[in-house]
Structures are given as C-alpha cells and as structure tokens.
Amino acid sequence: MAAPIRAFSKSTQITDRGIEVADGTNSRVQLGDISAAKNGSSYGLKVISSDGSTVIIDGSSDMFRIAATGTHSKATVDGNYGVSDVVTLSGLGPLTNGLVVMGFLSSTNTAGSNRHLSILMDVFNLHDLFAATTSGGSPNFAFPGIYTMSEVHGALDGSNFQTVTLSCNNKAAQAVTFYDRYYVLAQTAI
Amino acid sequence: MLAMLIAYDAAGSVIATLDHMVARDEHGNVVGLIDFEAHELAGGKLRDIWGIQDASGSGTWPEWLGSQAHSFRVELGPDKRIAALVHKTSGYRRERALLMAAIQALEPDKEGRRDIRHLVGGPGKPLVLDDQGRTVGLSAQSGTPTHLPIIGGQ
C-alpha cells in the first residue's frame, strides 16, 4: 500500500488507500482499496497469511451462506408413493436462478437420529427378494428391495419463489413419518 | 424479538419450522434477517414469508426447538397467535406467557440487555428437550479436547 498518512502503532496505519495492519514483517490486513492496480477498482477487506503471500479473504473466492433454514415433516402410510410436502420461501423474493438446497433426512426424530444427505432409502436385506434374469425365468437372482425412500430437492415455482420439496415413498407395511432439516444456500464472494 | 416460525396442520400438529430467513435488497445483497414477529404483530400475512403445502396456519414461537418441535401440537390464543406447544405424547405444555415472564424476570446487564439463550436457544442452536418435551439445556458445545495442539491459536 502507499506511504502511511497516520500510524496508530507500529502495525496499524491509515494510508491513502485505507487501513493496513502489519505483523512487523508482512502486511496482514488491508481495508479499503484492495485492487492490485491500486486504482480504486476494488474495495473490500483483504486478509493475508503469515508468509505474506496467500490471500485468505479478498472477495475473489466464493462461499455458501445460509439464506434460510428450517425443518418439515411428512406423515405417510403403507402404499404412499410420491407424496410430498412443499415449503415455499416467498420471503426470499423472486429469484432468477434457484438456490442450492441441502436436506438432511431421517425417519425418526430424536437427537441421536441418523441424518441422511438429501436421499434416504431403507432396503430389504440382500437375498430377501429374488427375481428372474430373463422373462419367465427362474427367480434365482437376489436383489435388495426398497421399502421406504425419501428425497429433498429445491426448485423455483411459477412465481420464481424458492421451494423445498420433501418427497416420500412408503412400502414398509407401517406408518412412517419423514423428517427433513433443510438449508437454502446462496453463493457469495469472500 | 427474534423468533422461529412454526406451521401446523388441521389437527394442530407441527409440520414445519423456519429458524431464520435473510432479507435481501433489490440487488440480492443480504441486508439483515426478516423480523417474523414484527410482521405478525403488524397484522402481516406469514404467507409473505413462507408457505407450507399441508399447513392450515403458521405463527411465531419465541424458542428454537429444531425438529423436536414436530413432537408438539399448537394451541392458539384469543389473538390467534400460538399460545402454547403441547407435547403430543406426554402432554407437557410450553407456554408463551410463562416463557415471556421468565425472560422479563432476568436481570438486565448495564446496557439493558438480557442473555436469554438458555431460555430460547437460537437459530442453528436449538434447545435440547427430553422425550417428554421438557428443556434439558442448550445444544452441547463441548469444544475441542484441550490436549490437542492448535495452529493459529492463542
């Protein structure tokens, strides 16, 4: 950065480009004009690693931030296929592109419940079901059968509002309630 | 006051929660969090914030319970706001009026602030409940075992 205008200490200075903090050897934090050309083309916060080279934060990388998070559940009975619950997040306003949706699914609801990322399938043990490998053939081919399956996905609805859909299938011969903790993630610079 | 949103079905069972939602300007930049309770108290429709396919209604609740909220049904007060959560198996009641009284009973600090996290939890930090629906405490924050060395620490 340019020559200091005022020094608060050995390591903190106000310059004609902003504020700079050094560790005695290298510049570590810069606030203000952080453009490489020093022409005011990029303002922000720049954090540099202790070897003076690796930029930790300079606005040129991206991260996901949580725009909304919540839970929803869907009660099902044996024979329900493709039943769903849809959350519409109209408070985020209409969007041009859908945001990233990450869901964590469970068919139980305790603190110790397993949480499955976006898809939860419970299957019969291998060898519980058999099929023929040819039409009309002998059913001697063992395969795993799915008795519940649920999944979470995001989309934009007709008003361009973000939606989160929990879709469930139940052939478990009993009632099953599916639970989802979802995160809606927006990409932003860091 | 920061609050969680709860949606319920025709039987009053909780079927969805919303911990928080960011507010954005016309350029998509985040400018804060939507104040669910202020919108509700002003008579605003919560459909402006969210909609749940199977819900018959929704409202604010001053605690964060995460998916544990799905073990409760709601009771509405005369003002149509959620007045209590009743545990569906134990019958244990979480009353809004009692909770607000407990918050008011806390001694504020020199700047008039009250630390209410142990009473209400927070977004992403739901209260831990037992199987009867009673508060056990805050989500565990045990930290890294102290014998492990740390790079960049103090």
Coordinates of N, CA and C in Angstrom, one line a residue, chain B residues 1-152:
Chain B
M1 N -38.8 -9.1 18.7 CA -37.9 -10.1 19.2 C -37.7 -11.2 18.1
L2 N -36.5 -11.6 18.0 CA -36.2 -12.7 17.0 C -37.0 -13.9 17.4
A3 N -37.6 -14.6 16.5 CA -38.5 -15.7 16.7 C -38.4 -16.7 15.6
M4 N -38.9 -18.0 15.9 CA -38.9 -19.0 14.9 C -40.4 -19.0 14.4
L5 N -40.5 -19.5 13.1 CA -41.9 -19.7 12.6 C -42.2 -21.2 12.7
I6 N -43.5 -21.4 13.0 CA -44.0 -22.8 13.1 C -45.2 -22.9 12.3
A7 N -45.3 -24.0 11.5 CA -46.5 -24.3 10.7 C -47.2 -25.5 11.3
Y8 N -48.5 -25.5 11.2 CA -49.3 -26.6 11.8 C -50.4 -27.1 10.8
D9 N -50.8 -28.4 11.0 CA -51.8 -28.9 10.1 C -53.2 -28.7 10.8
A10 N -54.2 -29.3 10.1 CA -55.6 -29.0 10.6 C -55.8 -29.5 12.0
A11 N -55.0 -30.6 12.4 CA -55.1 -31.1 13.8 C -54.3 -30.3 14.8
G12 N -53.5 -29.3 14.3 CA -52.7 -28.5 15.2 C -51.3 -29.1 15.3
S13 N -51.0 -30.2 14.7 CA -49.6 -30.8 14.8 C -48.6 -30.0 14.0
V14 N -47.5 -29.8 14.6 CA -46.4 -29.0 14.0 C -45.9 -29.8 12.8
I15 N -45.8 -29.2 11.6 CA -45.3 -29.9 10.5 C -44.1 -29.2 9.8
A16 N -43.8 -28.0 10.3 CA -42.7 -27.3 9.7 C -42.2 -26.2 10.6
T17 N -40.9 -25.9 10.5 CA -40.3 -24.7 11.3 C -39.4 -23.9 10.3
L18 N -39.2 -22.7 10.6 CA -38.3 -21.9 9.9 C -37.5 -21.1 10.9
D19 N -36.2 -21.5 11.0 CA -35.3 -20.8 12.0 C -35.0 -19.4 11.7
H20 N -34.6 -19.1 10.5 CA -34.4 -17.7 10.1 C -34.4 -17.6 8.6
M21 N -34.6 -16.4 8.1 CA -34.5 -16.1 6.7 C -33.9 -14.8 6.5
V22 N -32.9 -14.7 5.6 CA -32.2 -13.4 5.4 C -33.1 -12.5 4.5
A23 N -33.0 -11.2 4.8 CA -33.6 -10.2 3.9 C -32.6 -9.7 2.9
R24 N -33.0 -9.4 1.7 CA -32.1 -9.1 0.6 C -32.6 -7.8 0.0
D25 N -31.7 -7.0 -0.5 CA -32.1 -5.8 -1.3 C -32.4 -6.1 -2.7
E26 N -32.7 -5.1 -3.5 CA -33.1 -5.4 -4.9 C -31.9 -5.9 -5.8
H27 N -30.7 -5.9 -5.2 CA -29.6 -6.4 -6.0 C -29.2 -7.8 -5.5
G28 N -30.0 -8.3 -4.5 CA -29.7 -9.7 -4.0 C -28.7 -9.7 -2.8
N29 N -28.3 -8.5 -2.4 CA -27.4 -8.4 -1.2 C -28.1 -8.6 0.1
V30 N -27.5 -9.3 1.0 CA -28.2 -9.5 2.3 C -28.1 -8.3 3.1
V31 N -29.2 -7.9 3.7 CA -29.3 -6.6 4.5 C -29.7 -6.9 5.9
G32 N -30.0 -8.1 6.3 CA -30.4 -8.4 7.6 C -31.2 -9.7 7.7
L33 N -31.9 -9.9 8.7 CA -32.9 -11.0 8.9 C -34.3 -10.5 8.9
I34 N -35.2 -11.2 8.3 CA -36.6 -10.9 8.4 C -37.1 -11.0 9.8
D35 N -37.8 -10.0 10.3 CA -38.3 -10.0 11.6 C -39.7 -10.6 11.6
F36 N -39.8 -11.9 11.8 CA -41.1 -12.6 11.7 C -42.1 -12.1 12.7
E37 N -41.7 -11.8 13.9 CA -42.6 -11.4 14.9 C -43.2 -10.0 14.6
A38 N -42.3 -9.1 14.2 CA -42.8 -7.7 13.9 C -43.9 -7.8 12.8
H39 N -43.6 -8.7 11.8 CA -44.6 -8.8 10.7 C -45.9 -9.4 11.2
E40 N -45.8 -10.4 12.1 CA -47.0 -11.0 12.6 C -47.8 -10.0 13.5
L41 N -47.1 -9.2 14.3 CA -47.8 -8.3 15.2 C -48.4 -7.1 14.4
A42 N -47.8 -6.8 13.3 CA -48.3 -5.7 12.4 C -49.5 -6.2 11.6
G43 N -49.9 -7.5 11.8 CA -51.0 -8.0 11.0 C -50.7 -8.5 9.7
G44 N -49.4 -8.6 9.4 CA -48.9 -9.1 8.1 C -49.2 -10.6 7.9
K45 N -49.3 -11.0 6.7 CA -49.6 -12.4 6.4 C -48.2 -13.1 6.4
L46 N -48.2 -14.3 7.1 CA -46.9 -15.0 7.1 C -46.7 -15.7 5.7
R47 N -47.7 -15.8 4.9 CA -47.5 -16.3 3.5 C -46.6 -15.4 2.7
D48 N -46.4 -14.1 3.2 CA -45.4 -13.3 2.5 C -44.0 -13.8 2.7
I49 N -43.9 -14.6 3.8 CA -42.5 -15.2 4.1 C -42.4 -16.6 3.7
W50 N -43.4 -17.4 4.0 CA -43.3 -18.8 3.6 C -44.7 -19.4 3.4
G51 N -44.8 -20.5 2.7 CA -46.0 -21.3 2.6 C -45.7 -22.8 2.7
I52 N -46.5 -23.5 3.4 CA -46.3 -24.9 3.6 C -47.5 -25.7 3.0
Q53 N -47.3 -26.6 2.1 CA -48.3 -27.2 1.3 C -49.5 -27.8 2.2
D54 N -49.1 -28.5 3.3 CA -50.1 -29.2 4.1 C -50.6 -28.4 5.3
A55 N -50.1 -27.1 5.4 CA -50.4 -26.4 6.7 C -51.8 -25.7 6.6
S56 N -52.4 -25.6 7.8 CA -53.6 -24.8 7.9 C -53.4 -23.5 8.5
G57 N -52.1 -23.3 9.0 CA -51.8 -22.0 9.6 C -50.3 -22.0 10.1
S58 N -49.8 -20.8 10.4 CA -48.5 -20.7 10.9 C -48.4 -19.5 11.8
G59 N -47.4 -19.5 12.7 CA -47.2 -18.4 13.6 C -45.8 -18.4 14.2
T60 N -45.5 -17.3 14.9 CA -44.2 -17.2 15.5 C -44.1 -18.0 16.8
W61 N -42.9 -18.4 17.2 CA -42.7 -19.0 18.5 C -41.4 -18.5 19.0
P62 N -41.3 -18.1 20.3 CA -40.0 -17.5 20.8 C -38.9 -18.4 21.1
E63 N -39.0 -19.7 20.9 CA -38.0 -20.6 21.2 C -37.5 -21.3 19.9
W64 N -36.3 -21.8 19.9 CA -35.8 -22.6 18.7 C -35.7 -24.0 19.2
L65 N -36.5 -24.9 18.6 CA -36.6 -26.3 19.0 C -36.2 -27.3 17.9
G66 N -35.8 -26.7 16.7 CA -35.4 -27.6 15.7 C -36.5 -28.6 15.3
S67 N -36.1 -29.8 14.9 CA -37.2 -30.8 14.5 C -37.9 -31.4 15.7
Q68 N -37.4 -31.1 16.9 CA -38.1 -31.5 18.1 C -39.5 -30.9 18.2
A69 N -39.7 -29.7 17.5 CA -41.0 -29.1 17.5 C -42.0 -29.9 16.9
H70 N -41.6 -30.9 16.0 CA -42.6 -31.8 15.4 C -43.3 -32.8 16.4
S71 N -42.8 -32.8 17.6 CA -43.4 -33.7 18.6 C -44.5 -33.0 19.4
F72 N -44.8 -31.7 18.9 CA -45.8 -30.9 19.6 C -47.0 -30.6 18.7
R73 N -48.1 -30.2 19.3 CA -49.2 -29.6 18.6 C -49.4 -28.2 19.2
V74 N -49.9 -27.3 18.4 CA -50.1 -25.9 18.9 C -51.4 -25.7 19.5
E75 N -51.5 -24.7 20.4 CA -52.7 -24.1 20.9 C -52.7 -22.7 20.6
L76 N -53.8 -22.2 20.0 CA -53.8 -20.8 19.7 C -54.5 -20.0 20.8
G77 N -54.1 -18.7 21.0 CA -54.7 -17.8 21.9 C -55.8 -17.0 21.3
P78 N -56.5 -16.2 22.1 CA -57.6 -15.4 21.5 C -57.2 -14.5 20.4
D79 N -55.9 -14.1 20.4 CA -55.4 -13.3 19.3 C -54.9 -14.1 18.1
K80 N -55.2 -15.4 18.1 CA -54.8 -16.3 17.0 C -53.3 -16.6 16.9
R81 N -52.6 -16.0 17.8 CA -51.1 -16.4 17.9 C -51.0 -17.7 18.6
I82 N -49.8 -18.3 18.4 CA -49.6 -19.6 19.1 C -49.3 -19.3 20.6
A83 N -50.1 -19.8 21.4 CA -50.0 -19.5 22.9 C -49.3 -20.6 23.6
A84 N -49.3 -21.8 23.1 CA -48.7 -22.9 23.8 C -48.3 -24.0 22.8
L85 N -47.3 -24.8 23.1 CA -47.0 -26.0 22.4 C -47.2 -27.2 23.4
V86 N -48.0 -28.1 23.0 CA -48.4 -29.3 23.9 C -47.7 -30.5 23.3
H87 N -46.9 -31.2 24.1 CA -46.3 -32.4 23.7 C -47.3 -33.5 23.4
K88 N -47.2 -34.1 22.2 CA -48.3 -35.0 21.7 C -48.3 -36.3 22.5
T89 N -47.3 -36.7 23.2 CA -47.4 -38.0 23.9 C -47.4 -37.7 25.4
S90 N -46.6 -36.8 25.9 CA -46.6 -36.6 27.4 C -47.6 -35.5 27.8
G91 N -48.1 -34.7 26.9 CA -49.0 -33.6 27.3 C -48.3 -32.4 28.0
Y92 N -47.0 -32.4 28.0 CA -46.2 -31.3 28.6 C -46.5 -30.0 27.8
R93 N -46.7 -28.9 28.5 CA -47.0 -27.7 27.9 C -45.9 -26.7 27.9
R94 N -45.6 -26.1 26.8 CA -44.6 -25.0 26.8 C -45.4 -23.7 26.5
E95 N -45.5 -22.9 27.5 CA -46.5 -21.7 27.4 C -45.7 -20.5 27.0
R96 N -46.2 -19.7 26.1 CA -45.6 -18.5 25.7 C -45.6 -17.5 26.8
A97 N -46.7 -17.4 27.6 CA -46.8 -16.4 28.6 C -45.7 -16.6 29.7
L98 N -45.6 -17.9 30.1 CA -44.6 -18.3 31.1 C -43.2 -18.0 30.6
L99 N -42.9 -18.3 29.4 CA -41.6 -18.0 28.8 C -41.3 -16.5 28.8
M100 N -42.2 -15.7 28.4 CA -42.0 -14.3 28.3 C -41.8 -13.7 29.7
A101 N -42.5 -14.3 30.7 CA -42.3 -13.9 32.1 C -41.0 -14.2 32.6
A102 N -40.5 -15.4 32.2 CA -39.1 -15.8 32.6 C -38.1 -14.9 32.0
I103 N -38.3 -14.5 30.8 CA -37.4 -13.6 30.1 C -37.4 -12.2 30.8
Q104 N -38.5 -11.7 31.2 CA -38.6 -10.4 31.8 C -38.1 -10.5 33.2
A105 N -38.1 -11.7 33.9 CA -37.5 -11.8 35.2 C -36.0 -11.8 35.3
L106 N -35.4 -12.0 34.1 CA -33.9 -12.0 34.1 C -33.4 -10.5 34.3
E107 N -32.3 -10.5 35.1 CA -31.7 -9.2 35.4 C -30.9 -8.7 34.2
P108 N -31.3 -7.5 33.7 CA -30.5 -7.0 32.5 C -29.1 -6.5 32.9
D109 N -28.2 -6.5 32.0 CA -26.8 -6.0 32.3 C -26.8 -4.5 32.3
K110 N -25.7 -3.9 32.4 CA -25.6 -2.4 32.5 C -26.1 -1.7 31.3
E111 N -26.1 -2.4 30.1 CA -26.6 -1.8 28.9 C -28.1 -2.2 28.6
G112 N -28.7 -2.8 29.6 CA -30.1 -3.2 29.5 C -30.4 -4.4 28.7
R113 N -29.3 -5.2 28.4 CA -29.5 -6.5 27.6 C -29.7 -7.7 28.6
R114 N -30.5 -8.6 28.1 CA -30.7 -9.9 28.8 C -30.2 -11.0 28.0
D115 N -29.4 -11.9 28.6 CA -28.9 -13.1 27.9 C -30.0 -14.2 28.1
I116 N -30.7 -14.4 27.0 CA -31.9 -15.4 27.1 C -31.6 -16.7 26.4
R117 N -30.3 -16.9 26.0 CA -30.0 -18.1 25.2 C -30.4 -19.4 25.9
H118 N -30.2 -19.4 27.2 CA -30.5 -20.7 27.9 C -32.0 -20.9 28.0
L119 N -32.8 -19.8 27.7 CA -34.3 -20.0 27.8 C -34.9 -20.3 26.4
V120 N -34.2 -19.8 25.3 CA -34.9 -19.9 24.0 C -34.0 -20.6 23.0
G121 N -32.7 -20.8 23.3 CA -31.8 -21.3 22.2 C -31.5 -20.2 21.2
G122 N -31.4 -20.6 20.0 CA -31.2 -19.6 18.9 C -31.2 -20.3 17.6
P123 N -31.2 -19.5 16.5 CA -31.1 -20.1 15.1 C -29.9 -21.0 15.0
G124 N -30.1 -22.2 14.6 CA -29.0 -23.2 14.5 C -28.5 -23.7 15.8
K125 N -29.1 -23.3 16.9 CA -28.7 -23.8 18.2 C -29.9 -24.1 19.0
P126 N -30.7 -25.1 18.6 CA -32.0 -25.4 19.3 C -31.8 -25.9 20.7
L127 N -32.8 -25.6 21.5 CA -32.8 -26.2 22.8 C -32.8 -27.7 22.7
V128 N -32.2 -28.4 23.7 CA -32.3 -29.8 23.7 C -33.5 -30.2 24.7
L129 N -34.4 -31.0 24.2 CA -35.5 -31.4 25.0 C -35.4 -32.9 25.4
D130 N -36.0 -33.3 26.5 CA -36.1 -34.7 26.8 C -37.3 -35.3 26.0
D131 N -37.6 -36.6 26.2 CA -38.6 -37.3 25.4 C -40.0 -36.9 25.9
Q132 N -40.1 -36.1 27.0 CA -41.4 -35.6 27.4 C -41.6 -34.2 26.9
G133 N -40.6 -33.6 26.3 CA -40.7 -32.2 25.8 C -40.3 -31.1 26.7
R134 N -39.6 -31.5 27.8 CA -39.1 -30.6 28.8 C -37.6 -30.2 28.3
T135 N -37.3 -28.9 28.7 CA -36.0 -28.4 28.3 C -34.9 -29.1 29.1
V136 N -33.9 -29.7 28.4 CA -32.7 -30.2 29.1 C -31.6 -29.1 29.2
G137 N -31.5 -28.4 28.1 CA -30.5 -27.3 28.1 C -30.2 -26.9 26.7
L138 N -29.1 -26.1 26.6 CA -28.6 -25.7 25.3 C -28.0 -26.9 24.5
S139 N -27.9 -26.7 23.2 CA -27.1 -27.7 22.4 C -25.7 -27.8 23.0
A140 N -25.2 -29.0 23.0 CA -23.8 -29.2 23.6 C -22.8 -28.4 22.9
Q141 N -21.9 -27.7 23.6 CA -20.8 -27.0 23.0 C -19.6 -27.4 23.8
S142 N -19.1 -28.7 23.6 CA -18.0 -29.2 24.4 C -16.7 -28.7 24.0
G143 N -16.5 -28.3 22.8 CA -15.2 -27.8 22.3 C -14.2 -28.9 22.0
T144 N -13.1 -28.5 21.4 CA -12.0 -29.4 21.1 C -11.3 -29.9 22.4
P145 N -11.0 -31.2 22.5 CA -10.3 -31.7 23.7 C -9.0 -30.8 23.9
T146 N -8.8 -30.4 25.1 CA -7.8 -29.4 25.4 C -6.4 -29.9 25.2
H147 N -6.2 -31.2 25.1 CA -4.8 -31.8 24.9 C -4.4 -31.7 23.4
L148 N -5.3 -31.4 22.5 CA -4.9 -31.3 21.1 C -4.3 -30.0 20.8
P149 N -3.1 -30.0 20.1 CA -2.4 -28.7 19.8 C -3.2 -28.0 18.7
I150 N -3.1 -26.7 18.7 CA -3.8 -25.9 17.7 C -2.9 -25.0 17.0
I151 N -3.1 -24.9 15.6 CA -2.3 -23.9 14.8 C -3.1 -22.6 14.8
G152 N -2.4 -21.5 15.0 CA -3.0 -20.2 15.0 C -3.8 -19.8 16.2

